[in-house]
Amino acid sequence: MRQQLLNQDVEPRHADRLVSAVAAETGAKAEKDPVLAFAAMERHIARRLPSSGPLTCIPNGLRVAVFAGPTGVGKTTTIAKLAARLRFSEKKRIALVTMDTFRVAATDQLRTYARILDVPCETATTPEELRVAVHRHADKDVVLVDTAGQSPSNTLRIAELRDFLAPIRPVETYLLMNAGMRIQDAEMCMESFGAISPDRLIFTKLDETSCYGLILELSQRFRLPIAYLTTGQNVPQDIQIADSRTMARLLLGASGENPT
């Protein structure tokens, strides 16, 4: 199990702590009963992977959810998946707002999803436009806000994003991370986007990697709960609510395939 964790890019010190915890709990029994050892390891990993549950609405109020992250991480597609579920499965009144006027056709992409879902979609290019757009949909249950992808090395742009969002506080901010990122790049990204005070994590592109140690490493270091995992481009199918036990099983190689 230790080697399995190392193969998943879990840091040796974290792998050793987990192995020690399992050994302390199971003693010599684990050597004779691999099933017992596996179950204990799964529990200990799951305890270190807090999940937040799904995006929920406020009774008689408006929930504003902002989605941020580096370029190419899948923000717009993730928003479309959540919007479809909220609209059709949960029968919520929703609106979409995009701040991504930098990427070619980004606004058109979100507007296309909005037409399919039959929900309003607005574009905001200034903090005041964003405030007005959100206020215009105060009668909705949820407003989902798409932001432009930012390079984690561009701290000035991330600070501008923080200031951009200030007029619509309070918000619930989701930071999206590619599950296949190098740990060093991911840590830099987390530190840079800390400027916008993210509340929850979403790990994307699980279908593009077989190594999930990043999920554990970031959760351990930054203490943010995980809300969703995305596993492909299909809308709305390829997204699931993050579950601590499911994520633990991924790290232990218990799933023969990527999650669906």
mmCIF file of C-alpha atoms in Angstrom:
data_model
loop_
_atom_site.group_PDB
_atom_site.id
_atom_site.type_symbol
_atom_site.label_atom_id
_atom_site.label_comp_id
_atom_site.label_asym_id
_atom_site.label_seq_id
_atom_site.Cartn_x
_atom_site.Cartn_y
_atom_site.Cartn_z
ATOM 1 C CA MET A 1 0.000 0.000 0.000
ATOM 2 C CA ARG A 2 2.873 2.380 0.685
ATOM 3 C CA GLN A 3 4.278 1.735 -2.765
ATOM 4 C CA GLN A 4 0.841 2.256 -4.279
ATOM 5 C CA LEU A 5 0.639 5.674 -2.614
ATOM 6 C CA LEU A 6 4.119 6.604 -3.847
ATOM 7 C CA ASN A 7 3.127 5.530 -7.351
ATOM 8 C CA GLN A 8 0.209 7.956 -7.047
ATOM 9 C CA ASP A 9 2.654 10.815 -6.282
ATOM 10 C CA VAL A 10 1.774 10.978 -2.611
ATOM 11 C CA GLU A 11 4.739 12.452 -0.739
ATOM 12 C CA PRO A 12 6.767 9.826 1.160
ATOM 13 C CA ARG A 13 6.158 11.554 4.498
ATOM 14 C CA HIS A 14 2.408 11.424 3.976
ATOM 15 C CA ALA A 15 2.559 7.819 2.824
ATOM 16 C CA ASP A 16 4.609 6.901 5.901
ATOM 17 C CA ARG A 17 2.135 8.592 8.235
ATOM 18 C CA LEU A 18 -0.730 6.688 6.669
ATOM 19 C CA VAL A 19 1.090 3.365 6.891
ATOM 20 C CA SER A 20 1.976 4.050 10.528
ATOM 21 C CA ALA A 21 -1.632 4.914 11.328
ATOM 22 C CA VAL A 22 -2.874 1.692 9.747
ATOM 23 C CA ALA A 23 -0.214 -0.355 11.543
ATOM 24 C CA ALA A 24 -1.129 1.209 14.876
ATOM 25 C CA GLU A 25 -4.803 0.464 14.321
ATOM 26 C CA THR A 26 -4.583 -3.081 12.978
ATOM 27 C CA GLY A 27 -1.347 -4.429 14.478
ATOM 28 C CA ALA A 28 -0.225 -7.861 13.325
ATOM 29 C CA LYS A 29 -3.712 -8.686 12.045
ATOM 30 C CA ALA A 30 -3.093 -6.636 8.886
ATOM 31 C CA GLU A 31 -0.239 -8.902 7.791
ATOM 32 C CA LYS A 32 -2.581 -11.882 7.717
ATOM 33 C CA ASP A 33 -5.654 -10.041 6.474
ATOM 34 C CA PRO A 34 -5.019 -7.742 3.481
ATOM 35 C CA VAL A 35 -8.725 -6.879 3.304
ATOM 36 C CA LEU A 36 -8.548 -5.529 6.854
ATOM 37 C CA ALA A 37 -5.443 -3.502 6.032
ATOM 38 C CA PHE A 38 -7.005 -2.092 2.863
ATOM 39 C CA ALA A 39 -10.185 -1.064 4.669
ATOM 40 C CA ALA A 40 -8.172 0.658 7.400
ATOM 41 C CA MET A 41 -6.046 2.515 4.865
ATOM 42 C CA GLU A 42 -9.144 3.603 2.971
ATOM 43 C CA ARG A 43 -10.624 5.055 6.161
ATOM 44 C CA HIS A 44 -7.433 6.918 7.059
ATOM 45 C CA ILE A 45 -7.096 8.430 3.585
ATOM 46 C CA ALA A 46 -10.779 9.376 3.540
ATOM 47 C CA ARG A 47 -10.365 11.275 6.815
ATOM 48 C CA ARG A 48 -7.733 13.404 5.116
ATOM 49 C CA LEU A 49 -9.953 14.181 2.113
ATOM 50 C CA PRO A 50 -12.759 16.466 3.317
ATOM 51 C CA SER A 51 -15.699 16.779 0.928
ATOM 52 C CA SER A 52 -18.042 19.742 1.060
ATOM 53 C CA GLY A 53 -21.094 18.288 -0.597
ATOM 54 C CA PRO A 54 -22.738 19.853 -3.658
ATOM 55 C CA LEU A 55 -23.615 23.448 -4.352
ATOM 56 C CA THR A 56 -26.804 24.157 -2.418
ATOM 57 C CA CYS A 57 -29.334 26.956 -2.549
ATOM 58 C CA ILE A 58 -30.187 29.411 0.201
ATOM 59 C CA PRO A 59 -33.818 29.258 1.373
ATOM 60 C CA ASN A 60 -35.539 32.401 0.091
ATOM 61 C CA GLY A 61 -32.213 33.835 -1.041
ATOM 62 C CA LEU A 62 -29.704 34.025 -3.879
ATOM 63 C CA ARG A 63 -26.582 31.860 -4.052
ATOM 64 C CA VAL A 64 -23.771 33.388 -6.128
ATOM 65 C CA ALA A 65 -21.130 30.844 -7.118
ATOM 66 C CA VAL A 66 -17.903 31.985 -8.767
ATOM 67 C CA PHE A 67 -15.654 29.589 -10.679
ATOM 68 C CA ALA A 68 -11.972 30.460 -11.012
ATOM 69 C CA GLY A 69 -8.741 28.747 -11.934
ATOM 70 C CA PRO A 70 -5.862 28.588 -14.395
ATOM 71 C CA THR A 71 -6.337 28.635 -18.145
ATOM 72 C CA GLY A 72 -7.732 25.519 -19.780
ATOM 73 C CA VAL A 73 -8.892 23.858 -16.576
ATOM 74 C CA GLY A 74 -12.507 23.481 -17.740
ATOM 75 C CA LYS A 75 -14.427 26.216 -15.942
ATOM 76 C CA THR A 76 -17.015 26.886 -18.637
ATOM 77 C CA THR A 77 -17.774 23.205 -19.223
ATOM 78 C CA THR A 78 -18.020 22.582 -15.480
ATOM 79 C CA ILE A 79 -20.469 25.475 -15.117
ATOM 80 C CA ALA A 80 -22.572 24.029 -17.950
ATOM 81 C CA LYS A 81 -22.698 20.637 -16.199
ATOM 82 C CA LEU A 82 -23.766 22.166 -12.896
ATOM 83 C CA ALA A 83 -26.246 24.498 -14.592
ATOM 84 C CA ALA A 84 -27.902 21.574 -16.361
ATOM 85 C CA ARG A 85 -28.234 19.625 -13.139
ATOM 86 C CA LEU A 86 -29.581 22.586 -11.203
ATOM 87 C CA ARG A 87 -32.008 23.467 -13.974
ATOM 88 C CA PHE A 88 -33.418 20.066 -14.845
ATOM 89 C CA SER A 89 -32.746 17.718 -11.917
ATOM 90 C CA GLU A 90 -33.270 20.199 -9.073
ATOM 91 C CA LYS A 91 -35.694 22.575 -10.868
ATOM 92 C CA LYS A 92 -33.807 25.662 -9.733
ATOM 93 C CA ARG A 93 -34.046 29.112 -11.267
ATOM 94 C CA ILE A 94 -30.571 29.978 -12.489
ATOM 95 C CA ALA A 95 -28.678 32.606 -14.459
ATOM 96 C CA LEU A 96 -25.204 32.596 -15.966
ATOM 97 C CA VAL A 97 -22.706 35.451 -16.020
ATOM 98 C CA THR A 98 -19.396 35.402 -17.874
ATOM 99 C CA MET A 99 -16.401 37.600 -17.181
ATOM 100 C CA ASP A 100 -14.270 35.710 -19.701
ATOM 101 C CA THR A 101 -13.956 38.206 -22.526
ATOM 102 C CA PHE A 102 -10.296 37.348 -23.171
ATOM 103 C CA ARG A 103 -10.550 33.852 -24.617
ATOM 104 C CA VAL A 104 -11.756 33.630 -28.201
ATOM 105 C CA ALA A 105 -15.423 32.555 -28.350
ATOM 106 C CA ALA A 106 -15.605 32.002 -24.574
ATOM 107 C CA THR A 107 -18.686 34.218 -24.254
ATOM 108 C CA ASP A 108 -20.330 32.504 -27.214
ATOM 109 C CA GLN A 109 -19.677 29.110 -25.651
ATOM 110 C CA LEU A 110 -21.480 29.997 -22.425
ATOM 111 C CA ARG A 111 -24.310 31.704 -24.322
ATOM 112 C CA THR A 112 -24.771 28.548 -26.382
ATOM 113 C CA TYR A 113 -25.135 26.493 -23.219
ATOM 114 C CA ALA A 114 -27.544 29.114 -21.863
ATOM 115 C CA ARG A 115 -29.748 28.839 -24.949
ATOM 116 C CA ILE A 116 -29.830 25.054 -24.692
ATOM 117 C CA LEU A 117 -30.754 25.272 -21.013
ATOM 118 C CA ASP A 118 -33.172 28.165 -21.607
ATOM 119 C CA VAL A 119 -31.609 30.367 -18.937
ATOM 120 C CA PRO A 120 -30.409 33.995 -19.088
ATOM 121 C CA CYS A 121 -26.737 34.743 -19.693
ATOM 122 C CA GLU A 122 -24.983 38.071 -19.123
ATOM 123 C CA THR A 123 -21.521 39.435 -19.873
ATOM 124 C CA ALA A 124 -19.706 41.641 -17.362
ATOM 125 C CA THR A 125 -16.537 43.569 -18.228
ATOM 126 C CA THR A 126 -16.320 45.777 -15.128
ATOM 127 C CA PRO A 127 -16.984 45.273 -11.425
ATOM 128 C CA GLU A 128 -20.042 47.506 -11.680
ATOM 129 C CA GLU A 129 -21.428 45.513 -14.610
ATOM 130 C CA LEU A 130 -20.951 42.346 -12.591
ATOM 131 C CA ARG A 131 -22.753 43.832 -9.595
ATOM 132 C CA VAL A 132 -25.645 44.977 -11.772
ATOM 133 C CA ALA A 133 -25.874 41.637 -13.573
ATOM 134 C CA VAL A 134 -26.067 39.724 -10.302
ATOM 135 C CA HIS A 135 -28.587 42.182 -8.842
ATOM 136 C CA ARG A 136 -30.734 41.851 -11.970
ATOM 137 C CA HIS A 137 -31.178 38.171 -11.151
ATOM 138 C CA ALA A 138 -31.872 38.547 -7.457
ATOM 139 C CA ASP A 139 -35.084 36.606 -8.006
ATOM 140 C CA LYS A 140 -33.119 33.489 -9.038
ATOM 141 C CA ASP A 141 -31.939 30.661 -6.811
ATOM 142 C CA VAL A 142 -28.392 30.538 -8.194
ATOM 143 C CA VAL A 143 -26.156 32.745 -10.337
ATOM 144 C CA LEU A 144 -23.100 30.948 -11.736
ATOM 145 C CA VAL A 145 -20.207 33.266 -12.622
ATOM 146 C CA ASP A 146 -17.536 32.207 -15.128
ATOM 147 C CA THR A 147 -14.175 33.979 -14.861
ATOM 148 C CA ALA A 148 -11.289 34.234 -17.299
ATOM 149 C CA GLY A 149 -8.502 31.720 -16.783
ATOM 150 C CA GLN A 150 -5.433 33.234 -15.173
ATOM 151 C CA SER A 151 -1.806 32.184 -15.151
ATOM 152 C CA PRO A 152 -0.819 31.511 -11.524
ATOM 153 C CA SER A 153 2.368 33.490 -12.149
ATOM 154 C CA ASN A 154 0.336 36.586 -13.003
ATOM 155 C CA THR A 155 -0.414 37.695 -9.465
ATOM 156 C CA LEU A 156 -1.479 41.155 -10.655
ATOM 157 C CA ARG A 157 -4.317 39.726 -12.744
ATOM 158 C CA ILE A 158 -5.423 37.495 -9.875
ATOM 159 C CA ALA A 159 -5.459 40.531 -7.568
ATOM 160 C CA GLU A 160 -7.596 42.314 -10.182
ATOM 161 C CA LEU A 161 -9.965 39.346 -10.155
ATOM 162 C CA ARG A 162 -10.264 39.654 -6.366
ATOM 163 C CA ASP A 163 -11.143 43.331 -6.697
ATOM 164 C CA PHE A 164 -13.545 42.537 -9.536
ATOM 165 C CA LEU A 165 -15.488 40.174 -7.305
ATOM 166 C CA ALA A 166 -15.579 42.489 -4.300
ATOM 167 C CA PRO A 167 -18.894 44.213 -5.155
ATOM 168 C CA ILE A 168 -20.828 40.935 -5.159
ATOM 169 C CA ARG A 169 -19.711 39.599 -1.797
ATOM 170 C CA PRO A 170 -20.706 37.308 -0.273
ATOM 171 C CA VAL A 171 -20.036 34.644 -2.868
ATOM 172 C CA GLU A 172 -19.082 30.992 -2.815
ATOM 173 C CA THR A 173 -15.833 30.629 -4.736
ATOM 174 C CA TYR A 174 -14.817 27.371 -6.397
ATOM 175 C CA LEU A 175 -11.193 26.929 -7.451
ATOM 176 C CA LEU A 176 -10.788 24.418 -10.276
ATOM 177 C CA MET A 177 -7.621 22.356 -10.508
ATOM 178 C CA ASN A 178 -6.489 19.895 -13.171
ATOM 179 C CA ALA A 179 -6.025 16.545 -11.403
ATOM 180 C CA GLY A 180 -3.073 15.758 -13.657
ATOM 181 C CA MET A 181 -0.969 18.824 -12.773
ATOM 182 C CA ARG A 182 2.541 18.512 -11.403
ATOM 183 C CA ILE A 183 2.470 18.996 -7.643
ATOM 184 C CA GLN A 184 4.891 21.949 -7.785
ATOM 185 C CA ASP A 185 2.752 23.752 -10.356
ATOM 186 C CA ALA A 186 -0.421 22.973 -8.430
ATOM 187 C CA GLU A 187 0.998 24.346 -5.182
ATOM 188 C CA MET A 188 2.030 27.564 -6.919
ATOM 189 C CA CYS A 189 -1.458 27.809 -8.377
ATOM 190 C CA MET A 190 -3.099 27.299 -4.979
ATOM 191 C CA GLU A 191 -0.901 29.911 -3.364
ATOM 192 C CA SER A 192 -1.555 32.468 -6.113
ATOM 193 C CA PHE A 193 -5.319 31.942 -6.169
ATOM 194 C CA GLY A 194 -5.364 32.172 -2.386
ATOM 195 C CA ALA A 195 -5.743 35.910 -3.041
ATOM 196 C CA ILE A 196 -9.409 35.354 -3.934
ATOM 197 C CA SER A 197 -10.031 33.244 -0.809
ATOM 198 C CA PRO A 198 -11.508 30.132 -2.464
ATOM 199 C CA ASP A 199 -14.038 28.180 -0.414
ATOM 200 C CA ARG A 200 -14.033 24.825 -2.227
ATOM 201 C CA LEU A 201 -12.030 22.827 -4.734
ATOM 202 C CA ILE A 202 -13.132 21.104 -7.927
ATOM 203 C CA PHE A 203 -10.726 18.646 -9.528
ATOM 204 C CA THR A 204 -11.144 18.362 -13.290
ATOM 205 C CA LYS A 205 -9.910 16.056 -16.062
ATOM 206 C CA LEU A 206 -9.726 12.902 -13.942
ATOM 207 C CA ASP A 207 -10.198 11.003 -17.195
ATOM 208 C CA GLU A 208 -6.860 12.345 -18.449
ATOM 209 C CA THR A 209 -4.709 10.920 -15.670
ATOM 210 C CA SER A 210 -4.248 7.688 -13.717
ATOM 211 C CA CYS A 211 -2.425 9.430 -10.875
ATOM 212 C CA TYR A 212 -4.548 11.029 -8.162
ATOM 213 C CA GLY A 213 -2.046 11.871 -5.428
ATOM 214 C CA LEU A 214 -2.441 15.573 -6.131
ATOM 215 C CA ILE A 215 -5.933 15.450 -4.635
ATOM 216 C CA LEU A 216 -4.589 14.251 -1.292
ATOM 217 C CA GLU A 217 -1.543 16.518 -1.309
ATOM 218 C CA LEU A 218 -3.478 19.733 -1.935
ATOM 219 C CA SER A 219 -6.208 18.789 0.499
ATOM 220 C CA GLN A 220 -3.622 18.134 3.218
ATOM 221 C CA ARG A 221 -1.676 21.320 2.650
ATOM 222 C CA PHE A 222 -4.407 23.882 1.997
ATOM 223 C CA ARG A 223 -7.290 22.444 4.037
ATOM 224 C CA LEU A 224 -10.007 23.169 1.495
ATOM 225 C CA PRO A 225 -12.959 20.808 1.073
ATOM 226 C CA ILE A 226 -13.530 19.194 -2.314
ATOM 227 C CA ALA A 227 -16.921 19.721 -3.960
ATOM 228 C CA TYR A 228 -16.841 17.955 -7.336
ATOM 229 C CA LEU A 229 -14.778 15.750 -9.633
ATOM 230 C CA THR A 230 -15.125 16.008 -13.401
ATOM 231 C CA THR A 231 -14.312 13.149 -15.720
ATOM 232 C CA GLY A 232 -14.808 14.283 -19.317
ATOM 233 C CA GLN A 233 -16.435 16.760 -21.684
ATOM 234 C CA ASN A 234 -19.977 15.367 -21.741
ATOM 235 C CA VAL A 235 -22.595 17.771 -20.374
ATOM 236 C CA PRO A 236 -24.067 17.139 -17.860
ATOM 237 C CA GLN A 237 -22.915 13.543 -17.307
ATOM 238 C CA ASP A 238 -19.196 13.858 -16.598
ATOM 239 C CA ILE A 239 -19.295 15.332 -13.110
ATOM 240 C CA GLN A 240 -19.842 13.811 -9.696
ATOM 241 C CA ILE A 241 -20.110 15.054 -6.143
ATOM 242 C CA ALA A 242 -16.809 14.451 -4.380
ATOM 243 C CA ASP A 243 -16.979 11.631 -1.862
ATOM 244 C CA SER A 244 -14.121 10.984 0.559
ATOM 245 C CA ARG A 245 -14.290 7.198 0.296
ATOM 246 C CA THR A 246 -14.443 7.244 -3.495
ATOM 247 C CA MET A 247 -11.375 9.477 -3.662
ATOM 248 C CA ALA A 248 -9.540 7.220 -1.219
ATOM 249 C CA ARG A 249 -10.263 4.208 -3.409
ATOM 250 C CA LEU A 250 -8.827 6.020 -6.425
ATOM 251 C CA LEU A 251 -5.577 6.535 -4.574
ATOM 252 C CA LEU A 252 -5.458 2.871 -3.608
ATOM 253 C CA GLY A 253 -6.123 1.709 -7.158
ATOM 254 C CA ALA A 254 -9.421 0.112 -6.153
ATOM 255 C CA SER A 255 -11.119 1.450 -9.276
ATOM 256 C CA GLY A 256 -10.072 -0.296 -12.453
ATOM 257 C CA GLU A 257 -11.195 2.713 -14.494
ATOM 258 C CA ASN A 258 -11.504 6.433 -14.077
ATOM 259 C CA PRO A 259 -14.673 7.429 -12.161
ATOM 260 C CA THR A 260 -17.835 8.123 -14.086
#
